[in-house]
Coordinates of C-alpha atoms in Angstrom, one line a residue:
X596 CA 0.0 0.0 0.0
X597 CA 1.2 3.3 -1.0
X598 CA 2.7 5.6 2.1
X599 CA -0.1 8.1 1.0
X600 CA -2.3 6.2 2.5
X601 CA -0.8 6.4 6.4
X602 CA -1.5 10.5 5.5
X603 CA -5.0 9.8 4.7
X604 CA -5.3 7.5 8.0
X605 CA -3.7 9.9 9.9
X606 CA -6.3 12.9 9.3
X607 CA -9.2 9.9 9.6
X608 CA -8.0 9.4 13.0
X609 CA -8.3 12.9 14.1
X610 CA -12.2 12.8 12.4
X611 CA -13.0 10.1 14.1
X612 CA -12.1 10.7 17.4
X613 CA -13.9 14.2 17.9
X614 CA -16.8 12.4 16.2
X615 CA -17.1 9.6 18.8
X616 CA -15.2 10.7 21.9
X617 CA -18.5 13.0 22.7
X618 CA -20.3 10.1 23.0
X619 CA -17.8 8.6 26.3
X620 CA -18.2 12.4 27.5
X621 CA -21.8 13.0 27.3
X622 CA -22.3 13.2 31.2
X623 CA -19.8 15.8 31.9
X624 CA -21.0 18.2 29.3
X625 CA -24.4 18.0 30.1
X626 CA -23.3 18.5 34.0
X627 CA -21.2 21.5 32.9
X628 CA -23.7 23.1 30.3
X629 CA -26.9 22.3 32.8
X630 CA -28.7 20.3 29.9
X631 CA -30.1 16.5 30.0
X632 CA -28.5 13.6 28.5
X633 CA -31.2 13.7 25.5
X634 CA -30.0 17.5 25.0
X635 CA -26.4 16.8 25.4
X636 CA -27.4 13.9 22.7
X637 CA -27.6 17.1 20.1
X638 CA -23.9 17.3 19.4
X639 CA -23.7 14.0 18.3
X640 CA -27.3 14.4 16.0
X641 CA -25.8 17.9 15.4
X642 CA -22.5 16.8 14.2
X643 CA -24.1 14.2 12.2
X644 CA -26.1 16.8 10.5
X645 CA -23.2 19.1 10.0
X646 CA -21.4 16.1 7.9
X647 CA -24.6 15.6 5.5
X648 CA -24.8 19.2 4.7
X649 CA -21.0 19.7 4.5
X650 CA -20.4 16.8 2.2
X651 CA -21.8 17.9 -0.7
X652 CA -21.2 21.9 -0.5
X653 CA -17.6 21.7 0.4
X654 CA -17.1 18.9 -2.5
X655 CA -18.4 21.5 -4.8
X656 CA -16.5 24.6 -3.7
X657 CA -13.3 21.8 -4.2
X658 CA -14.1 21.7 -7.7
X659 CA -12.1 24.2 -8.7
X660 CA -8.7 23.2 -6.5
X661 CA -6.5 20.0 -6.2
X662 CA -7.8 16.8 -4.5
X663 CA -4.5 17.3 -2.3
X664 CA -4.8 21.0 -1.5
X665 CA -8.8 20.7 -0.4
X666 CA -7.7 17.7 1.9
X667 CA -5.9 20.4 3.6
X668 CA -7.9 23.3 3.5
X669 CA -10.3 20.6 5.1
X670 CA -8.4 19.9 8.2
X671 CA -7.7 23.7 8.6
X672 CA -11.5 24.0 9.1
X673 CA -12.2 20.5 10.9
X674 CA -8.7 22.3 13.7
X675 CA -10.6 25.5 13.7
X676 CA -14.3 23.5 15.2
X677 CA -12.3 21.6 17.4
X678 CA -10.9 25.2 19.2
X679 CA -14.1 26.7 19.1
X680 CA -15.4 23.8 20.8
X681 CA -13.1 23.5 23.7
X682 CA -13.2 26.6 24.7
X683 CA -16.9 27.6 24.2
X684 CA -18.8 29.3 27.0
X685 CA -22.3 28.1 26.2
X686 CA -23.8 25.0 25.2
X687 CA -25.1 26.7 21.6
X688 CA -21.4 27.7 21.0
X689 CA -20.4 24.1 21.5
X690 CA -22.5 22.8 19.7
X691 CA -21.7 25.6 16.9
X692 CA -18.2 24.3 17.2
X693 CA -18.9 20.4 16.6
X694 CA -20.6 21.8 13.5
X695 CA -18.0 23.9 12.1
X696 CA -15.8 20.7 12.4
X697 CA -18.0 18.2 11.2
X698 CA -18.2 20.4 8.0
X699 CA -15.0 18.5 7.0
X700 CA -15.8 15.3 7.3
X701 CA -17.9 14.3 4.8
X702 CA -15.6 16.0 1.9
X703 CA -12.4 14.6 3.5
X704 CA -13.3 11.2 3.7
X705 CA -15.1 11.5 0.5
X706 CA -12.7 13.3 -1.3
X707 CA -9.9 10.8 0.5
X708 CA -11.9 7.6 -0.6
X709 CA -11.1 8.7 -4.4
X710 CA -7.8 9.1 -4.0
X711 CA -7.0 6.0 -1.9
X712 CA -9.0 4.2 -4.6
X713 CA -6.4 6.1 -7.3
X714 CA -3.6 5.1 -5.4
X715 CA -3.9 0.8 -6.6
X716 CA -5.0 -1.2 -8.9
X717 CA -9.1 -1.7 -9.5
X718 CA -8.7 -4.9 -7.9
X719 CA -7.5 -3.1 -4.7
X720 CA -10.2 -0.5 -4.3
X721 CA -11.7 -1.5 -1.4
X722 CA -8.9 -2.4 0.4
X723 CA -7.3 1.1 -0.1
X724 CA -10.5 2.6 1.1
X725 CA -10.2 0.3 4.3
X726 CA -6.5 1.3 5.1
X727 CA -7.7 4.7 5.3
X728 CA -10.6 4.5 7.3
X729 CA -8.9 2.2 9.4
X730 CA -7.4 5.8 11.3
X731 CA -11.3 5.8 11.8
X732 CA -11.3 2.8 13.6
X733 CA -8.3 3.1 15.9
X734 CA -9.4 6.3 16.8
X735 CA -11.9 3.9 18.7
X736 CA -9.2 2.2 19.5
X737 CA -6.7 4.8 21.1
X738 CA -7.6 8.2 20.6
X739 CA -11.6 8.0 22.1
X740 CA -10.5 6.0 25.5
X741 CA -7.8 8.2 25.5
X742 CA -9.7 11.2 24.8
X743 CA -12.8 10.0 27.3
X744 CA -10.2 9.6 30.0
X745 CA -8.2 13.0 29.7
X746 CA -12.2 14.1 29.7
X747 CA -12.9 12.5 32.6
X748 CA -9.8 12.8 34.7
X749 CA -8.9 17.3 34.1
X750 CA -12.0 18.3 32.0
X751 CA -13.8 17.6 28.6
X752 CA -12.5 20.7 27.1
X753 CA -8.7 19.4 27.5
X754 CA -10.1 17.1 25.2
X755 CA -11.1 19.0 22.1
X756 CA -7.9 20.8 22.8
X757 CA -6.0 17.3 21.7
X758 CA -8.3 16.4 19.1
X759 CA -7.3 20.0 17.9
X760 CA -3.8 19.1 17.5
X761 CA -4.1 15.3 16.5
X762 CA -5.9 17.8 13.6
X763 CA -2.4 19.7 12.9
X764 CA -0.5 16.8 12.9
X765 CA -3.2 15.1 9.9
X766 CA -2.9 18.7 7.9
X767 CA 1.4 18.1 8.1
X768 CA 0.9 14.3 7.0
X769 CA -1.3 15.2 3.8
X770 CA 0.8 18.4 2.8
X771 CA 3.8 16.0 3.2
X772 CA 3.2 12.4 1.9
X773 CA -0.2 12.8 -0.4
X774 CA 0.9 13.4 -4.0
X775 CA -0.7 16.0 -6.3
X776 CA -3.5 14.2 -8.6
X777 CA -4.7 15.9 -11.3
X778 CA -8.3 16.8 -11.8
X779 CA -10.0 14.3 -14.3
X780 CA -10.2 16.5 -17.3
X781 CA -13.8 16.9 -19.2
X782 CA -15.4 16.3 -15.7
X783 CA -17.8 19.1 -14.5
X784 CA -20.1 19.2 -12.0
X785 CA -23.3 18.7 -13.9
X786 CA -21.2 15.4 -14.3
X787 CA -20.8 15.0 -10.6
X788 CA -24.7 15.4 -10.0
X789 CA -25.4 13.2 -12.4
X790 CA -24.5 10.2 -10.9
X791 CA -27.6 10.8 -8.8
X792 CA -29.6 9.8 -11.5
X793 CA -27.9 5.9 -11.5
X794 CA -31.0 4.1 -8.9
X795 CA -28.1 1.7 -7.6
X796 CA -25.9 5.0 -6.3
X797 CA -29.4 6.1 -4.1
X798 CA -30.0 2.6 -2.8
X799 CA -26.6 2.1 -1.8
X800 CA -26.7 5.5 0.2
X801 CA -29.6 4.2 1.4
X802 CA -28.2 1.1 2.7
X803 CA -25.8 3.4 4.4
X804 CA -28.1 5.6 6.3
X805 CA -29.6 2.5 7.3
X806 CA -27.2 0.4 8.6
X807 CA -24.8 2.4 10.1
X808 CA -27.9 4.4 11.6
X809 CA -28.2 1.0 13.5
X810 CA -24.8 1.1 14.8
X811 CA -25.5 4.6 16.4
X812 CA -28.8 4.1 17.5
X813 CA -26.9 1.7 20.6
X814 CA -23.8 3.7 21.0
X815 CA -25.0 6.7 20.9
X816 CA -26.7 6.1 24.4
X817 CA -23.7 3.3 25.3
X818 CA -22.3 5.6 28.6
X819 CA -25.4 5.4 30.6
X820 CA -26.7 1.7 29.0
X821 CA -23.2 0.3 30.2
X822 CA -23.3 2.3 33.3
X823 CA -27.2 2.8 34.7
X824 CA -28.1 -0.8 32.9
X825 CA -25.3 -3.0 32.8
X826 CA -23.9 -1.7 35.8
X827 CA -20.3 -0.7 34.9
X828 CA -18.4 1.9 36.8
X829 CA -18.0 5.4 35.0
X830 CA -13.8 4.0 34.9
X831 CA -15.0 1.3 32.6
X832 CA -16.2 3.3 29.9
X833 CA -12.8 3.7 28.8
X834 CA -12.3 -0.4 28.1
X835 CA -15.5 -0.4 26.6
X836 CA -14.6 1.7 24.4
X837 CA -11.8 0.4 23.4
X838 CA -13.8 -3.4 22.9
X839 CA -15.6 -1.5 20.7
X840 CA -12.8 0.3 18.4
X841 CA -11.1 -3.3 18.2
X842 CA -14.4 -4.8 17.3
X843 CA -14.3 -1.9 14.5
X844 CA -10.8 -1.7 13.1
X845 CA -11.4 -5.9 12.6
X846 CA -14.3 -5.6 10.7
X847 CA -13.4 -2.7 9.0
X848 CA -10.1 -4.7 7.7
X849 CA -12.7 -7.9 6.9
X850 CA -15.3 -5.8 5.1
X851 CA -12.4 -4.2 2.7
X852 CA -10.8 -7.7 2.1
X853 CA -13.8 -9.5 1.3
X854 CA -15.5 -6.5 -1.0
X855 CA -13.0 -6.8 -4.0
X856 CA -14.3 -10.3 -4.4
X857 CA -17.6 -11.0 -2.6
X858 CA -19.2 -6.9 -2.3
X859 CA -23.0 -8.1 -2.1
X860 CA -22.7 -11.4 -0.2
X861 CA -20.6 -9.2 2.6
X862 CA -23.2 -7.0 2.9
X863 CA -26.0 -9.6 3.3
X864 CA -23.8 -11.5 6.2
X865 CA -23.0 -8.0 7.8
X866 CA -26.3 -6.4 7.8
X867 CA -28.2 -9.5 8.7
X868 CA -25.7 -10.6 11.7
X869 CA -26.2 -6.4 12.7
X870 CA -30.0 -6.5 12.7
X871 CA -29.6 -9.7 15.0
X872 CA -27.0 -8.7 17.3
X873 CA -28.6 -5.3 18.1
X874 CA -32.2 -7.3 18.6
X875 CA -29.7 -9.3 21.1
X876 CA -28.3 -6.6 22.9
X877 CA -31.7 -5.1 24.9
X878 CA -31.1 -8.6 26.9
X879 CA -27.2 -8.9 27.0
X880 CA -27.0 -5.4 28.0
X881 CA -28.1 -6.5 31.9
X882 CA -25.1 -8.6 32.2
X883 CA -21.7 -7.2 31.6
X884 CA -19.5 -9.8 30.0
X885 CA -22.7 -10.7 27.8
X886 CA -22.9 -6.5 27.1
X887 CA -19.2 -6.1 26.4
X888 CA -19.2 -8.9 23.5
X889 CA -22.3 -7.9 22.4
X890 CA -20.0 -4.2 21.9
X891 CA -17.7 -5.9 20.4
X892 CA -19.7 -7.3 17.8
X893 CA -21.6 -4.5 16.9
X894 CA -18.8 -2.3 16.4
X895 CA -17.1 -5.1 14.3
X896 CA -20.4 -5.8 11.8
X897 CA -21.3 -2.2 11.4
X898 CA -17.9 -1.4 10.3
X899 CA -17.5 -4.3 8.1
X900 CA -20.3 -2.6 6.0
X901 CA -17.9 0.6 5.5
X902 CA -15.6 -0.3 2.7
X903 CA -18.2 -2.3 0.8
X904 CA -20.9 0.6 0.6
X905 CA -18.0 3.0 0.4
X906 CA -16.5 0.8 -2.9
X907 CA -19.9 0.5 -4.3
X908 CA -21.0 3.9 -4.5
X909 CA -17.7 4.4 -5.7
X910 CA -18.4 1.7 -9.0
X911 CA -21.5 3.0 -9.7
X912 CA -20.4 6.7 -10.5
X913 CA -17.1 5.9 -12.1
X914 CA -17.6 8.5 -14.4
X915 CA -17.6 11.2 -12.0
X916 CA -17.1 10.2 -8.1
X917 CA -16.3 12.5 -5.9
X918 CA -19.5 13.8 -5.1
X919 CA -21.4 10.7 -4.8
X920 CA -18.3 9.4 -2.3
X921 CA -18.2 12.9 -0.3
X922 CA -22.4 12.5 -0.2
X923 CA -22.0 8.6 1.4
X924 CA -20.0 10.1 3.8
X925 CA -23.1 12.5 4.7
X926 CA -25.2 9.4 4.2
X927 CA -23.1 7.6 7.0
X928 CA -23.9 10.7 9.4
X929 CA -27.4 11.3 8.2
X930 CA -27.9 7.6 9.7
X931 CA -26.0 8.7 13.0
X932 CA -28.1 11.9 13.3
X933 CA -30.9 9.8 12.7
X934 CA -30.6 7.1 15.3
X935 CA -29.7 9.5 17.8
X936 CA -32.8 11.4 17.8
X937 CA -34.6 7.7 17.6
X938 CA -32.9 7.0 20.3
X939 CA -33.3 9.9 22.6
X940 CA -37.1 9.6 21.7
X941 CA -37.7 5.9 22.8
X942 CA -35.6 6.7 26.3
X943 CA -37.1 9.7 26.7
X944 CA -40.5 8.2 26.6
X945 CA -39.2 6.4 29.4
X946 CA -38.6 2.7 27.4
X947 CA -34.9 2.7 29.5
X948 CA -31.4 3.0 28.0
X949 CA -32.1 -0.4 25.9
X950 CA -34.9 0.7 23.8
X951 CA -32.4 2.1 21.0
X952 CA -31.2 -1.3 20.1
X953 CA -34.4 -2.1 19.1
X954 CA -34.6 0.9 17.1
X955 CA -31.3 0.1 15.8
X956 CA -31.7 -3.8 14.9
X957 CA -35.2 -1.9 12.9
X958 CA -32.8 0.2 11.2
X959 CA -30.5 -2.6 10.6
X960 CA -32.7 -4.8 9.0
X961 CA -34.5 -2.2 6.4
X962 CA -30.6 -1.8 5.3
X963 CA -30.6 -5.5 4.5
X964 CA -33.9 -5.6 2.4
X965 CA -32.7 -2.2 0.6
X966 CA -29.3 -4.5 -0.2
X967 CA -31.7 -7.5 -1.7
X968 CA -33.6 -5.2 -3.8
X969 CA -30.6 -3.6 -5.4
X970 CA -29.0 -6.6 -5.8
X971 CA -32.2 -8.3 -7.4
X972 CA -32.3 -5.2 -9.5
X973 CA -29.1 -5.4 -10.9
X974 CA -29.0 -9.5 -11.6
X975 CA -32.1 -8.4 -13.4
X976 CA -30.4 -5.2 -15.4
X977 CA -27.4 -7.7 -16.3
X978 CA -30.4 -10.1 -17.8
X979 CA -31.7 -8.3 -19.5
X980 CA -28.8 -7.0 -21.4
X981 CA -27.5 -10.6 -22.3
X982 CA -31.0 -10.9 -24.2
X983 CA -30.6 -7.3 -25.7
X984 CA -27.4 -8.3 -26.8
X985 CA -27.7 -11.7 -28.0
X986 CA -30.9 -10.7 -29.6
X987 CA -29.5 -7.7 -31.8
X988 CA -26.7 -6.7 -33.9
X989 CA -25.2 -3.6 -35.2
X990 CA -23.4 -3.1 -38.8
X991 CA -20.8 -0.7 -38.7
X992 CA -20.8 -0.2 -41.8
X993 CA -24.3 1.0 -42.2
X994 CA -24.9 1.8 -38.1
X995 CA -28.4 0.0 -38.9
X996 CA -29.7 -2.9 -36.1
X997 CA -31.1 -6.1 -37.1
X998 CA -32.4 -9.2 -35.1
X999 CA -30.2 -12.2 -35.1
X1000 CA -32.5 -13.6 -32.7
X1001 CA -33.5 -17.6 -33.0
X1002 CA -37.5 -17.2 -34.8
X1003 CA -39.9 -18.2 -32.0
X1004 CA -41.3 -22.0 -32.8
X1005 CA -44.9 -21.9 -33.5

């Protein structure tokens, strides 16, 4: 794998651990800012939001500049949210922080995904586009426990503060080790848009917002399920966490091996065994060592859905990519933003800290049918055209079609 890729990895670390670190800190900023847990729920559903509108608007206003230079200009602005977050007076300025931030998200990782994938052969797509959002997954791994602890231990805002430089040291790793790619020439953004026209690029985004909505409809909530439910100390958040970014970067790595050769039949297994394992967890939550590899497993199925998705919206607009990619990205965090406010609905209608898995293993399992469709769909598409073209033929010479069709027997 090309060295570019450790850049790309490095900058999806940063992403992903102010994206999920809130979620280990949710008690201390709602204790600090005076709000409820279902309030302090809104910079997760906020940030969420923040990706699906930033996604397609900052890909846009890239147009214009290198892949390589908007990858920076993009962790300029993700470092600036991250300040303006830690050291916000009011809950309305943090929250306006975790937007700012999550505005360069969606284009990074979109933007990144097309430039991992440029970086190999075809036949190596998806694993590219795993290698670089496995920084998302250690992030789970290292930077959220560590982040949640430094939260914990002196004060949430000393933890925005690091997030803010893990952010200078992904800007110093792109400017240094990603390699200038030219824009694909003929390619405007009429093109770009157009891809929304191809029905398999919308069900595949759809697949995303469903399935990874699932993920986040349980761990959204997991501090005070593992904590109020299970009946973990506040010091084992950190582990947990850390079960869960192992159970991530493993299916992450899995789900990109597996999508260069088997892409639907991944998706199937992954979004099936998702459904079932969330569904599980509202009675494994009760007991911890049942709760902690239920954690595990969740974080390791949703994640094995990433580079698939990811690889397939990425096949279906060939032609013109980086917009559809940048927009899965939003898709991803419009199913977040989702299943948070699921979530905080259901426990704030007092169905307890479990209810969102049942929400989730719902959102789960609409993912799965949405896979069977476009997969029926396009076994029928390829059908269809081995008729057309057995059935037909074209003369060069002429440009004229005529049937070379056997005649029907009477």
């Amino acid at each position: 794998m090309p060295l570019a890729l450790l850049a790309l990895a490095i900058g999806a670390f940063g992403i992903g651990t102010t994206e999920f670190v809130i979620m280990g800190l949710l008690p201390e900023v709602a204790t600090e800012y005076g709000v409820t847990i279902p309030t302090a729920g809104h910079l997760v559903s906020g940030y969420a939001l923040g990706v699906v509108l930033g996604a397609p608007i900052m890909t846009l206003l890239g147009t214009r500049v290198s892949r390589k230079r908007m990858l920076m200009l993009l962790m300029g602005l993700f470092i600036a949210g991250n300040v303006m977050s830690a050291l916000a007076p009011t809950f309305g300025l943090m929250l306006t922080g975790r937007v700012v931030a999550s505005l360069a998200h969606g284009a990074f990782f979109g933007i990144g995904s097309v430039v991992a994938a440029g970086l190999v052969a075809p036949h190596r797509r998806a694993g590219a586009i795993a290698m670089m959002f496995t920084g998302l997954t250690l992030a789970n791994v290292v930077g959220v426990p560590l982040g949640t602890y430094i939260g914990q231990s002196t004060g949430w805002r000393a933890t925005f503060l690091l997030v803010a430089g893990l952010g200078v040291v992904g800007l110093a790793g792109v400017a240094k080790l990603v390699p200038e790619q030219p824009r694909p020439r003929g390619v405007r953004i009429r093109h770009e848009v157009a891809a929304f026209r191809n029905v398999q690029v919308l069900l595949a985004m759809g697949m995303t917002v469903l399935g990874f909505g699932g993920v986040f409809a349980a761990i959204t909530y997991i501090t005070p399920m593992m904590t109020r439910t299970a009946g973990f100390a506040d010091s084992s958040v950190t582990w947990l966490l850390v079960l869960l970014g192992l159970g991530m970067v493993g299916g992450n790595l899995i789900g990109g091996r597996y999508a260069d050769r088997h892409l639907m039949p991944m998706l199937y297994v992954s979004l099936g065994a998702l459904s079932v394992v969330l569904a599980l967890f509202t009675l494994t939550a009760h007991n911890k060592i049942a709760a902690a590899l239920t954690l595990f497993l969740i974080g390791g199925l949703g994640f094995a859905t990433v580079p698939p998705l990811q690889k397939r919206v990425l096949d279906q607009a060939s032609g013109a990519p980086t917009l559809a990619s940048a927009v899965n990205i939003g898709a991803f965090n419009l199913g977040n933003a989702l299943a948070a406010w699921l979530g905080g609905l259901v426990i704030g209608a007092g169905l307890g800290y479990t209810a969102p898995n049942w929400v989730g293993a719902a959102l789960a399992g609409s993912a799965l049918l949405l896979a069977v469709v476009s997969h029926t769909l396009e076994r029928r598409g390829a059908h269809d055209g081995d008729i057309a073209t057995t059935g037909t033929t074209r003369d060069t010479t002429t440009g004229t079609t005529k049937d070379t069709a056997a005649p029907t027997p009477v």
